[in-house]
Amino acid sequence: MISDGKFGKYGGIFVPELLIPALEELERAFLKYKDDKKFNQELDYYLKEFAGRPTALYYAKNLSEKLGCKIYLKREDMLHTGAHKINNTLGQGLLAKYMGKKRIVAETGAGQHGIATAVVGSLLGIPVEVYMGLEDVERQKLNVFRMELSGAHVLPVKTGSRTLKDAINDAFRDWVATVDSTHYLIGSTMGPHPYPTMVKHFQSVIGRETRDEILEKEGKLPDAVIACVGGGSNAMGIFSGFIDDKEVELIGVEGGGDGVDTDRTGATLCKGTEGILHGSFSFVLQNYDGQISEAHSVSAGLDYPGVGPEHAYLKVIGRTNYEAITNIEALEGFELLSKYEGIIPALESSHAVAYAVKYAKMPENKGKTIVINLSGRGDKDMFLAAREMGVDV
Amino acid sequence: MIVESYSEMFQRVNSKDEGAFIPFIVAGDPDFETSLEIVKTYVENGADALEIGFAFSDPVADGPTVQEADIRALNSGITTAKGFEFIRKIRKFTSIPIGLLVYYNLIYQMGIDEFYETAHECGVNAILAADLPPEEAQDAVDASRKYGVEQIFMVAQTTSNERLQKISKMCKGFLYVVAVMGVTGARKDLKLSTVELVERVKNHSNLPIVVGFGISKPEHVKNVIKSGSDGSIVASALLDIITENLKDKKMMLDKISIFCSDLKAATRNKYK
């Protein structure tokens, strides 16, 4: 490999020997095309015409007045397929095409990354197979239908806890056996090098746009940028625009589940410890021996016992703060934004909204300018949210 | 007990015109006591060395058979400490080489130094971490040298000759040659490419080589040994017998004993 893929001591390439040549090939291709004019022209075209970029930085007037702060929402929820995931699947899908790969495999939890991969496969004419835990297949039948409608094939995973981490395991196993023909399109800033760097690169468009937009609207940088963190791709995308601006507070919000002090949580950075999972050294939720725990969050996208290695690094050097929001608080955020702004956020993004409210209410933060990355829209969460709120739909 | 080294073992079998038969088990599968009886059965029926897996919750290099065995072992209460206790019990009845197959997080959580020190104390000869390529292995290799445990690495069809030589320099004991493109698991056929890979590895390394992954029949073992490999690891096909006979322990052990004898027999007459 050209780079060791380390962020401080985090990251790396903890994979079976069989995958090393594939990661080397991927790294070479990524380095070759990331600054390639033709590649970027094509990617920009699809980001604009297919996905709907740029997205607005929307001033949430009602919420701002209620909280006594200036709240801006980065509207990734307006993108095609309903979330920021498409930025990365377009980038990697195009890379797979340039590399001559004949097949794409992906993992998915709730289905958002699976859908974003499926539509890109359809767009670029590359067959897509999506690994999805059997539990998730049953919970998210509508998303399975959406993926298959776009021509992807959904493979239910029956091993382990039958959720996202097992889908990742099976996608890796598939890739180990098919590296010549297949690209494994990882959906977040996790996994072995070059994935964390590459996914951040394709998501950094969020940060670039947000920076330009806030400077245009406010004439200055925001005081804080708040984003939810599962694997960490939407957060890394928006943080990347402000990482060198030390005066901008960067806050990642994890899925606290029933609470960080309970066993039912997805707050890897708040509660976890250093360890190796899915190809990189980062923070993980695990037991004394290093057996990986099952994560829990009301939001499927934050329900993962690992986290991207660059987040681990940013936490340890103190550049970013990580907070946890419980299921109940997230649902309050979900209702609040829907009611005040007429914008229904994804349950993942609702965690960022809920923390922004907490942050805005702190006396020292009065009047501050806050950007929330609204990473996805809540359409996918209607049944779940209604059930949690005791409404029969 | 004086422990036999891998190099002594390879000399022993080679002098008898044989290859090494190395069966695998996950420590504590299906439970601690039965697991130990299975290892005894391996040893009584011709095992030249043992490959012992420590169960991991997320074994990405393994197929469903090994993962199920991992889950059974974890559900029966295996821990890293009990895994080492398992090795100590094995050392009471055999001196043949023991290799550990683990995922790196288990080593890291115990503490790299402490893991290798404990392994050495228990009589482990070698350690292979399935998700630890040479790029990340320096700390483990340092600890392995410090405590006299041999660090094993894998090579595969995708491994270039240049990389093969680099891996050979870090590796001690034997090179683990991955026979198939994919994860562990029993397979019907053994491809010609495995034979070619064995020859290529032999041309670029002086270490003994052992072929694993997908070796599930006596004829696979025979082909692998005839093609020049010094030994053969059989895993999933043995674990399948465990899986299929969970309710009848006597039947399980009888079948394992017959199968091991057949597998060992297939390693004989290497040069004839």
XYZ file of C-alpha atoms in Angstrom:
665
model
C 0.000 0.000 0.000
C 1.141 3.534 -0.647
C -0.244 4.848 2.647
C -0.607 2.961 5.919
C -4.085 4.442 6.263
C -3.475 5.630 9.801
C -5.066 8.561 11.606
C -2.651 8.805 14.498
C -2.641 5.215 15.696
C -6.157 4.491 14.408
C -7.224 2.952 11.089
C -4.941 0.582 9.207
C -5.599 -2.604 7.252
C -6.580 -5.456 9.553
C -7.796 -7.896 6.925
C -7.037 -11.449 5.793
C -4.113 -11.728 3.373
C -6.440 -12.540 0.480
C -7.827 -9.000 0.512
C -4.539 -7.111 0.495
C -4.123 -7.052 -3.306
C -7.712 -5.829 -3.697
C -7.109 -2.997 -1.229
C -3.873 -2.134 -3.025
C -5.704 -2.029 -6.341
C -8.468 0.103 -4.839
C -5.998 2.520 -3.282
C -4.157 2.895 -6.589
C -7.408 3.548 -8.452
C -8.646 6.011 -5.853
C -5.402 7.984 -5.910
C -5.403 7.967 -9.701
C -8.978 9.116 -10.224
C -9.685 11.369 -7.255
C -7.934 14.255 -8.999
C -8.680 13.078 -12.537
C -10.466 15.743 -14.569
C -12.711 13.435 -16.574
C -13.661 11.376 -13.502
C -14.567 14.482 -11.529
C -16.524 16.014 -14.386
C -18.591 12.864 -14.621
C -19.027 12.656 -10.839
C -20.029 16.327 -10.603
C -22.524 15.822 -13.403
C -24.220 12.940 -11.575
C -24.079 14.716 -8.214
C -25.893 17.654 -9.767
C -28.269 16.066 -12.263
C -28.958 12.692 -10.659
C -28.564 13.305 -6.920
C -29.682 16.948 -6.754
C -26.618 18.828 -5.492
C -25.897 21.381 -4.244
C -28.207 21.085 -1.266
C -29.434 24.177 0.547
C -28.185 25.465 3.869
C -31.572 26.376 5.261
C -32.089 28.935 8.019
C -34.528 27.331 10.455
C -36.251 30.531 11.503
C -38.907 29.119 13.804
C -36.578 26.864 15.718
C -33.990 29.634 15.918
C -36.493 32.015 17.466
C -37.638 29.364 19.921
C -34.083 28.576 21.020
C -32.501 32.009 20.859
C -29.782 30.843 18.463
C -29.223 30.874 14.721
C -29.891 27.348 13.504
C -29.014 26.276 9.987
C -29.881 22.921 8.450
C -27.692 21.369 5.756
C -30.358 19.748 3.643
C -28.808 16.400 2.687
C -32.297 15.037 3.253
C -33.267 16.607 -0.079
C -30.954 14.340 -2.074
C -32.147 11.538 -4.308
C -32.876 8.406 -2.224
C -33.295 10.601 0.824
C -29.902 10.849 2.452
C -26.241 11.780 2.098
C -25.392 8.152 1.252
C -25.718 8.842 -2.476
C -22.619 11.128 -2.457
C -20.463 8.137 -1.624
C -22.231 5.515 -3.725
C -21.952 7.727 -6.810
C -18.237 8.263 -6.143
C -17.399 4.640 -5.464
C -19.786 3.353 -8.125
C -18.063 5.482 -10.719
C -14.677 4.346 -9.426
C -15.796 0.715 -9.780
C -16.789 1.476 -13.361
C -13.430 3.095 -14.112
C -11.713 0.064 -12.539
C -13.664 -2.230 -14.875
C -15.450 -4.087 -12.078
C -18.382 -6.182 -13.233
C -20.243 -6.435 -9.955
C -20.803 -4.432 -6.769
C -21.545 -5.822 -3.331
C -22.672 -3.677 -0.420
C -23.867 -4.084 3.131
C -26.868 -2.330 4.535
C -28.509 -1.930 7.919
C -31.885 -0.311 7.506
C -31.491 -0.158 3.755
C -30.498 3.450 2.995
C -26.997 2.622 1.807
C -28.387 -0.415 -0.002
C -30.853 1.760 -1.882
C -28.248 4.405 -2.695
C -26.023 1.614 -4.048
C -28.862 -0.045 -5.952
C -29.803 3.121 -7.849
C -26.191 3.816 -8.744
C -25.839 0.239 -10.010
C -28.909 0.840 -12.118
C -27.558 4.202 -13.331
C -24.136 2.850 -14.280
C -25.245 -0.580 -15.479
C -23.370 -2.583 -12.832
C -25.163 -5.478 -11.100
C -25.535 -4.921 -7.347
C -25.931 -7.450 -4.556
C -26.737 -6.176 -1.085
C -26.111 -8.099 2.123
C -28.714 -7.340 4.744
C -29.259 -9.029 8.113
C -32.366 -11.173 8.227
C -33.649 -9.150 11.191
C -33.337 -5.990 9.114
C -34.874 -7.618 6.042
C -37.943 -8.380 8.107
C -38.030 -4.949 9.775
C -37.472 -3.022 6.541
C -39.506 -4.852 3.915
C -40.297 -1.646 2.077
C -36.612 -0.862 1.578
C -35.950 -4.412 0.371
C -38.658 -3.828 -2.214
C -37.117 -0.478 -3.220
C -33.695 -2.070 -3.709
C -35.069 -4.925 -5.771
C -37.173 -2.520 -7.807
C -33.922 -0.760 -8.746
C -32.538 -4.062 -9.958
C -30.412 -5.007 -6.950
C -30.473 -8.425 -5.399
C -30.889 -8.526 -1.612
C -29.118 -11.376 0.186
C -30.495 -12.005 3.686
C -27.756 -12.731 6.250
C -28.626 -15.481 8.693
C -25.407 -15.578 10.706
C -24.566 -13.996 14.068
C -26.920 -11.298 15.277
C -28.416 -11.000 11.767
C -27.949 -7.228 11.689
C -25.566 -4.699 10.131
C -22.311 -6.058 11.540
C -23.137 -9.521 10.215
C -24.050 -8.057 6.830
C -20.575 -6.456 6.773
C -18.966 -9.797 7.698
C -20.751 -11.526 4.834
C -19.962 -8.772 2.335
C -16.271 -9.151 3.245
C -16.523 -12.936 2.826
C -18.093 -12.463 -0.591
C -15.353 -10.033 -1.572
C -12.600 -12.374 -0.381
C -13.864 -14.918 -2.910
C -14.614 -12.504 -5.770
C -11.983 -9.742 -5.604
C -11.113 -9.925 -9.289
C -14.534 -9.007 -10.617
C -16.168 -7.286 -7.670
C -16.022 -3.947 -5.871
C -17.135 -3.879 -2.263
C -18.902 -0.548 -1.835
C -18.656 0.224 1.891
C -21.214 2.765 3.047
C -19.365 4.625 5.751
C -15.986 6.011 6.817
C -15.046 2.639 8.288
C -13.353 -0.571 7.224
C -9.732 -1.032 6.161
C -7.691 1.627 4.342
C -8.448 3.144 1.839
C -12.168 3.137 2.728
C -12.194 5.680 5.602
C -10.166 8.146 3.515
C -12.056 7.455 0.308
C -15.551 7.690 1.788
C -14.587 10.918 3.544
C -13.331 12.254 0.217
C -16.639 11.533 -1.508
C -18.628 12.974 1.430
C -16.465 16.072 1.803
C -18.686 17.799 -0.745
C -21.064 18.411 2.196
C -18.405 20.314 4.124
C -17.239 22.343 1.111
C -20.746 23.462 0.237
C -21.682 24.220 3.845
C -18.594 26.370 4.343
C -19.319 28.447 1.244
C -23.003 28.743 2.112
C -22.551 29.859 5.703
C -19.911 32.407 4.684
C -22.303 33.756 2.087
C -25.252 33.933 4.486
C -23.545 34.965 7.714
C -20.256 36.432 6.539
C -18.522 34.290 9.145
C -17.978 30.677 10.155
C -20.493 28.979 12.461
C -19.817 28.507 16.160
C -20.724 24.851 16.058
C -21.362 22.067 13.543
C -23.437 19.140 14.786
C -23.882 15.797 13.020
C -24.947 12.300 13.990
C -22.370 9.506 14.022
C -22.987 5.844 13.279
C -20.043 4.731 11.159
C -19.470 8.468 10.781
C -19.676 9.385 7.094
C -22.093 12.320 7.151
C -20.257 13.777 10.146
C -16.855 13.318 8.535
C -18.228 14.869 5.359
C -19.413 18.074 7.015
C -16.569 18.240 9.592
C -14.018 18.105 6.774
C -15.055 21.628 5.730
C -14.174 23.074 9.155
C -11.509 20.828 10.609
C -8.759 23.436 10.250
C -10.926 26.207 11.676
C -10.138 25.641 15.331
C -12.753 28.157 16.464
C -15.566 26.033 15.027
C -16.804 23.499 17.551
C -17.416 20.089 15.958
C -19.853 17.803 17.737
C -20.681 14.220 16.777
C -23.870 12.749 18.212
C -24.111 9.014 18.791
C -27.136 6.790 19.233
C -27.396 6.459 22.990
C -30.176 3.868 22.763
C -31.709 3.316 26.186
C -28.778 5.238 27.679
C -24.989 5.078 27.652
C -25.028 3.477 31.094
C -27.197 0.568 29.832
C -26.270 -2.416 27.638
C -28.644 -1.238 24.944
C -26.634 1.533 23.316
C -24.857 2.396 20.084
C -22.596 5.066 21.573
C -19.262 3.596 20.507
C -17.113 6.684 21.073
C -18.803 7.641 24.334
C -18.799 4.152 25.823
C -16.519 1.889 23.787
C -12.832 1.080 24.051
C -10.032 0.681 21.533
C -10.175 -2.439 19.413
C -10.111 -3.993 15.959
C -13.297 -4.601 13.998
C -14.029 -4.844 10.275
C -10.535 -4.017 9.152
C -9.549 -1.057 11.266
C -8.343 -0.072 14.703
C -10.805 2.287 16.329
C -13.290 2.328 19.191
C -15.649 -0.628 19.525
C -18.321 -1.855 21.879
C -16.937 -5.110 23.262
C -16.583 -7.296 26.304
C -13.489 -7.903 28.443
C -12.052 -10.466 26.005
C -12.725 -8.410 22.880
C -15.868 -10.166 21.699
C -17.935 -7.545 19.859
C -21.207 -6.508 21.500
C -24.500 -5.955 19.748
C -25.296 -2.272 19.478
C -28.716 -0.787 19.980
C -30.392 2.388 18.808
C -33.909 3.251 17.673
C -32.203 4.468 14.534
C -30.835 1.630 12.400
C -28.099 3.866 10.953
C -26.578 4.449 14.390
C -26.963 0.835 15.479
C -23.360 -0.274 14.954
C -20.738 -1.395 17.522
C -17.830 0.226 15.648
C -17.032 3.718 14.366
C -14.789 5.201 11.696
C -11.134 5.442 12.792
C -10.731 9.129 11.970
C -13.448 9.936 14.493
C -11.458 8.006 17.101
C -8.429 10.101 16.217
C -10.297 13.433 16.285
C -11.764 12.513 19.658
C -8.434 11.567 21.188
C -6.671 14.715 19.987
C -9.600 16.740 21.288
C -10.629 18.332 17.990
C -14.189 16.988 18.186
C -16.623 16.205 20.985
C -18.935 13.237 20.988
C -22.227 13.173 22.820
C -24.962 10.570 23.077
C -28.670 11.138 22.608
C -31.136 8.532 23.852
C -33.954 7.023 21.816
C -36.492 9.116 23.705
C -34.576 12.362 23.179
C -34.139 11.564 19.480
C -37.882 11.082 19.063
C -38.419 14.457 20.720
C -36.037 16.000 18.183
C -37.895 14.217 15.408
C -41.218 15.687 16.517
C -39.795 19.115 17.222
C -38.288 19.704 13.786
C -41.386 18.314 12.071
C -43.644 20.603 14.103
C -41.627 23.823 13.992
C -40.082 23.674 10.536
C -42.249 21.255 8.559
C -39.179 19.135 7.934
C -39.347 15.484 9.004
C -35.807 14.324 9.739
C -34.490 10.767 9.618
C -34.214 9.241 13.087
C -30.423 9.334 12.662
C -30.461 13.078 11.963
C -32.992 13.548 14.777
C -30.158 12.737 17.168
C -28.221 15.735 15.847
C -31.328 17.911 16.108
C -31.957 16.769 19.688
C -28.402 17.534 20.730
C -28.498 20.924 18.990
C -31.518 21.807 21.115
C -29.658 20.813 24.286
C -26.624 22.778 23.142
C -28.647 25.875 22.291
C -30.274 25.839 25.714
C -26.954 26.019 27.536
C -26.572 29.608 28.792
C -23.030 29.971 27.414
C -24.289 29.143 23.910
C -26.994 31.786 23.693
C -27.092 33.534 20.335
C -24.611 31.207 18.688
C -24.731 30.122 15.045
C -25.218 26.382 14.767
C -25.184 24.166 11.683
C -26.950 20.814 11.888
C -26.207 18.265 9.205
C -29.650 17.011 8.310
C -28.236 13.816 6.836
C -31.501 12.212 5.809
C -35.255 12.516 5.620
C -37.679 10.685 7.866
C -39.954 9.022 5.302
C -38.336 5.652 5.983
C -39.047 5.969 9.698
C -42.776 6.689 9.604
C -44.002 3.312 10.834
C -41.390 3.063 13.555
C -41.891 6.625 14.755
C -45.675 6.235 14.781
C -45.362 3.062 16.828
C -42.972 4.677 19.303
C -45.367 7.619 19.621
C -48.310 5.279 20.174
C -50.036 6.228 16.926
C -51.742 3.576 14.810
C -51.055 4.020 11.074
C 6.649 -32.031 29.142
C 9.095 -31.247 26.374
C 7.195 -29.762 23.475
C 8.025 -30.817 19.949
C 8.786 -27.919 17.611
C 7.281 -27.567 14.157
C 10.652 -28.141 12.521
C 11.175 -31.333 14.543
C 7.691 -32.487 13.626
C 8.184 -31.833 9.904
C 11.490 -33.744 10.027
C 9.800 -36.614 11.852
C 7.005 -37.020 9.321
C 9.216 -36.364 6.329
C 11.664 -39.057 7.421
C 8.730 -41.478 7.364
C 7.840 -40.408 3.830
C 4.731 -38.607 5.084
C 3.156 -35.184 5.171
C 1.775 -33.668 8.387
C -1.899 -34.094 9.190
C -3.121 -31.093 11.212
C -6.739 -31.122 12.376
C -8.478 -27.986 13.635
C -10.949 -27.357 16.403
C -12.391 -24.286 18.076
C -11.506 -24.478 21.772
C -14.693 -25.141 23.704
C -16.766 -26.379 20.764
C -19.345 -27.717 21.415
C -18.370 -27.510 25.101
C -15.102 -27.582 27.016
C -15.061 -31.295 27.941
C -16.274 -32.631 24.601
C -13.840 -30.356 22.828
C -11.005 -31.877 24.825
C -12.173 -35.406 24.001
C -12.233 -34.481 20.327
C -8.636 -33.276 20.526
C -7.669 -36.591 22.222
C -9.378 -38.409 19.366
C -7.382 -36.319 16.862
C -4.127 -37.212 18.624
C -4.954 -40.920 18.958
C -5.778 -41.134 15.271
C -2.715 -39.666 13.686
C -2.626 -35.881 14.209
C 0.941 -34.651 13.746
C 0.154 -31.175 15.077
C -2.957 -29.316 16.252
C -4.560 -26.093 15.101
C -6.686 -24.606 17.881
C -9.037 -21.719 17.181
C -10.103 -19.165 19.756
C -13.713 -18.222 19.056
C -14.450 -14.682 17.864
C -17.822 -12.984 17.489
C -17.052 -11.633 14.005
C -14.814 -14.098 12.135
C -14.629 -12.480 8.671
C -12.048 -14.923 7.286
C -14.218 -17.901 8.127
C -17.221 -19.444 6.481
C -20.463 -20.489 8.167
C -19.088 -23.798 9.547
C -16.359 -22.194 11.632
C -18.605 -19.297 12.615
C -21.196 -21.750 13.950
C -18.465 -23.516 15.899
C -17.349 -20.128 17.280
C -20.888 -19.355 18.369
C -21.289 -22.776 20.019
C -18.018 -22.289 21.888
C -18.930 -18.760 23.013
C -22.370 -19.938 24.116
C -20.754 -22.730 26.113
C -18.820 -20.045 27.994
C -15.381 -20.025 26.377
C -13.179 -17.011 27.116
C -9.574 -16.236 26.283
C -8.539 -17.399 29.768
C -10.447 -20.656 29.362
C -8.953 -21.069 25.894
C -5.487 -21.053 27.444
C -6.708 -23.451 30.122
C -7.808 -25.705 27.249
C -4.261 -25.671 25.842
C -2.848 -26.550 29.269
C -5.145 -29.574 29.427
C -4.063 -30.695 25.962
C -0.431 -30.429 27.009
C -1.104 -33.063 29.709
C -1.500 -35.743 27.053
C 0.494 -34.674 23.998
C 3.716 -32.944 23.032
C 2.930 -32.402 19.318
C 3.053 -28.798 18.071
C 0.062 -26.591 18.794
C -0.799 -23.579 16.665
C -3.352 -20.981 17.741
C -5.672 -19.424 15.186
C -7.150 -16.169 16.472
C -8.466 -12.784 15.430
C -6.248 -9.910 16.414
C -8.732 -8.156 18.695
C -8.471 -11.035 21.163
C -4.696 -10.603 21.314
C -4.963 -6.817 21.553
C -7.523 -6.828 24.366
C -5.509 -9.184 26.544
C -2.384 -7.152 25.829
C -0.025 -8.280 23.082
C 2.848 -9.035 25.423
C 0.700 -10.854 27.944
C -1.016 -12.905 25.245
C 2.263 -14.204 23.838
C 3.740 -14.771 27.282
C 0.693 -16.785 28.358
C 0.666 -18.700 25.086
C 4.296 -19.657 25.619
C 3.678 -20.718 29.206
C 0.783 -22.943 28.144
C 2.884 -24.702 25.522
C 1.650 -22.996 22.359
C 4.196 -23.281 19.521
C 2.778 -20.790 17.053
C 0.151 -18.108 16.580
C -1.660 -17.050 13.441
C -3.972 -14.027 13.535
C -6.348 -14.291 10.585
C -6.821 -10.535 10.214
C -3.246 -9.436 10.834
C -1.277 -8.904 7.612
C 2.468 -8.177 7.819
C 1.773 -4.424 7.520
C 0.170 -4.424 10.980
C 2.098 -7.272 12.579
C 5.288 -5.708 13.915
C 4.170 -5.569 17.565
C 2.926 -9.157 17.426
C 6.098 -10.352 15.722
C 8.247 -8.608 18.365
C 6.284 -10.299 21.151
C 6.450 -13.652 19.373
C 10.249 -13.444 19.160
C 10.493 -12.327 22.784
C 8.581 -15.336 24.076
C 9.750 -17.920 21.554
C 6.378 -18.369 19.903
C 6.445 -18.714 16.109
C 4.362 -16.178 14.169
C 2.566 -17.760 11.226
C 1.321 -15.836 8.196
C -0.985 -16.754 5.363
C -0.249 -16.564 1.655
C -2.831 -16.891 -1.079
C -3.193 -17.030 -4.827
C -3.466 -13.258 -4.831
C -0.118 -12.879 -3.032
C 2.575 -11.641 -5.425
C 6.036 -13.216 -5.486
C 7.536 -10.037 -4.076
C 5.079 -10.071 -1.200
C 5.619 -13.780 -0.691
C 9.300 -13.172 -0.045
C 8.521 -10.350 2.373
C 6.052 -12.528 4.280
C 8.551 -15.417 4.384
C 11.006 -13.177 6.202
C 8.523 -12.349 8.959
C 7.053 -15.823 9.221
C 8.438 -18.663 11.330
C 7.387 -22.285 11.770
C 5.500 -22.720 8.517
C 3.691 -20.739 5.860
C -0.054 -21.238 5.819
C -1.077 -21.510 2.173
C -4.718 -20.654 1.532
C -5.889 -23.198 -1.010
C -8.920 -21.369 -2.337
C -10.056 -17.852 -3.041
C -12.532 -17.367 -0.247
C -13.223 -18.149 3.372
C -12.839 -21.430 5.241
C -15.331 -24.171 4.443
C -15.506 -27.702 3.066
C -15.465 -27.921 -0.737
C -16.010 -30.725 -3.202
C -13.043 -30.189 -5.466
C -9.533 -29.024 -5.058
C -8.456 -26.891 -7.947
C -5.382 -27.407 -10.029
C -4.422 -23.847 -9.089
C -3.705 -25.048 -5.550
C -1.013 -27.361 -6.865
C 0.476 -24.504 -8.880
C 0.362 -22.241 -5.838
C 2.206 -24.818 -3.717
C 4.942 -24.971 -6.361
C 5.170 -21.177 -6.581
C 5.424 -20.796 -2.802
C 8.106 -23.513 -2.661
C 10.101 -21.570 -5.239
C 10.043 -18.375 -3.198
C 10.371 -19.573 0.376
C 12.437 -22.014 2.377
C 9.822 -22.407 5.100
C 7.779 -25.583 5.411
C 4.317 -25.049 3.960
C 0.950 -26.232 5.097
C -2.172 -25.974 2.973
C -5.539 -25.130 4.495
C -9.053 -23.886 3.554
C -11.318 -26.215 1.610
C -9.361 -29.415 2.345
C -12.176 -31.796 3.196
C -11.399 -35.267 1.845
C -8.534 -37.781 2.074
C -7.938 -37.330 -1.673
C -7.507 -33.552 -1.178
C -4.929 -34.253 1.515
C -3.184 -36.731 -0.740
C -3.066 -34.278 -3.659
C -1.794 -31.460 -1.478
C 0.972 -33.604 0.028
C 1.943 -35.057 -3.340
C 2.151 -31.567 -4.802
C 4.930 -30.769 -2.343
C 3.191 -29.364 0.701
C 4.666 -30.401 4.036
C 1.288 -30.687 5.642
C -2.413 -30.150 5.416
C -4.894 -28.529 7.786
C -8.418 -29.940 7.871
C -11.021 -27.814 9.589
C -14.577 -27.449 8.331
C -15.025 -31.102 7.321
C -14.226 -32.120 10.913
C -16.442 -29.390 12.350
C -19.252 -30.656 10.121
C -19.054 -34.008 11.950
C -19.367 -32.150 15.253
C -22.323 -30.134 13.972
C -24.126 -33.194 12.647
C -23.684 -35.288 15.786
C -24.286 -32.826 18.615
C -26.868 -35.118 20.199
C -24.766 -38.283 20.099
C -21.293 -37.741 21.475
C -20.180 -41.365 21.052
C -21.172 -41.326 17.395
C -19.394 -37.979 16.986
C -16.124 -39.284 18.402
C -16.366 -42.577 16.475
C -16.867 -40.764 13.193
C -14.053 -38.309 13.945
C -11.719 -41.153 14.778
C -12.420 -43.006 11.509
C -12.187 -39.812 9.442
C -8.882 -38.776 11.077
C -7.367 -42.198 10.400
C -8.343 -41.870 6.751
C -6.967 -38.336 6.526
C -3.687 -39.390 8.148
C -3.419 -42.393 5.838
C -3.691 -40.002 2.895
C -0.518 -38.219 4.010
C 1.594 -41.383 3.677
C 3.812 -42.454 0.808
C 4.557 -38.855 -0.034
C 7.353 -39.617 -2.485
C 5.985 -42.820 -3.991
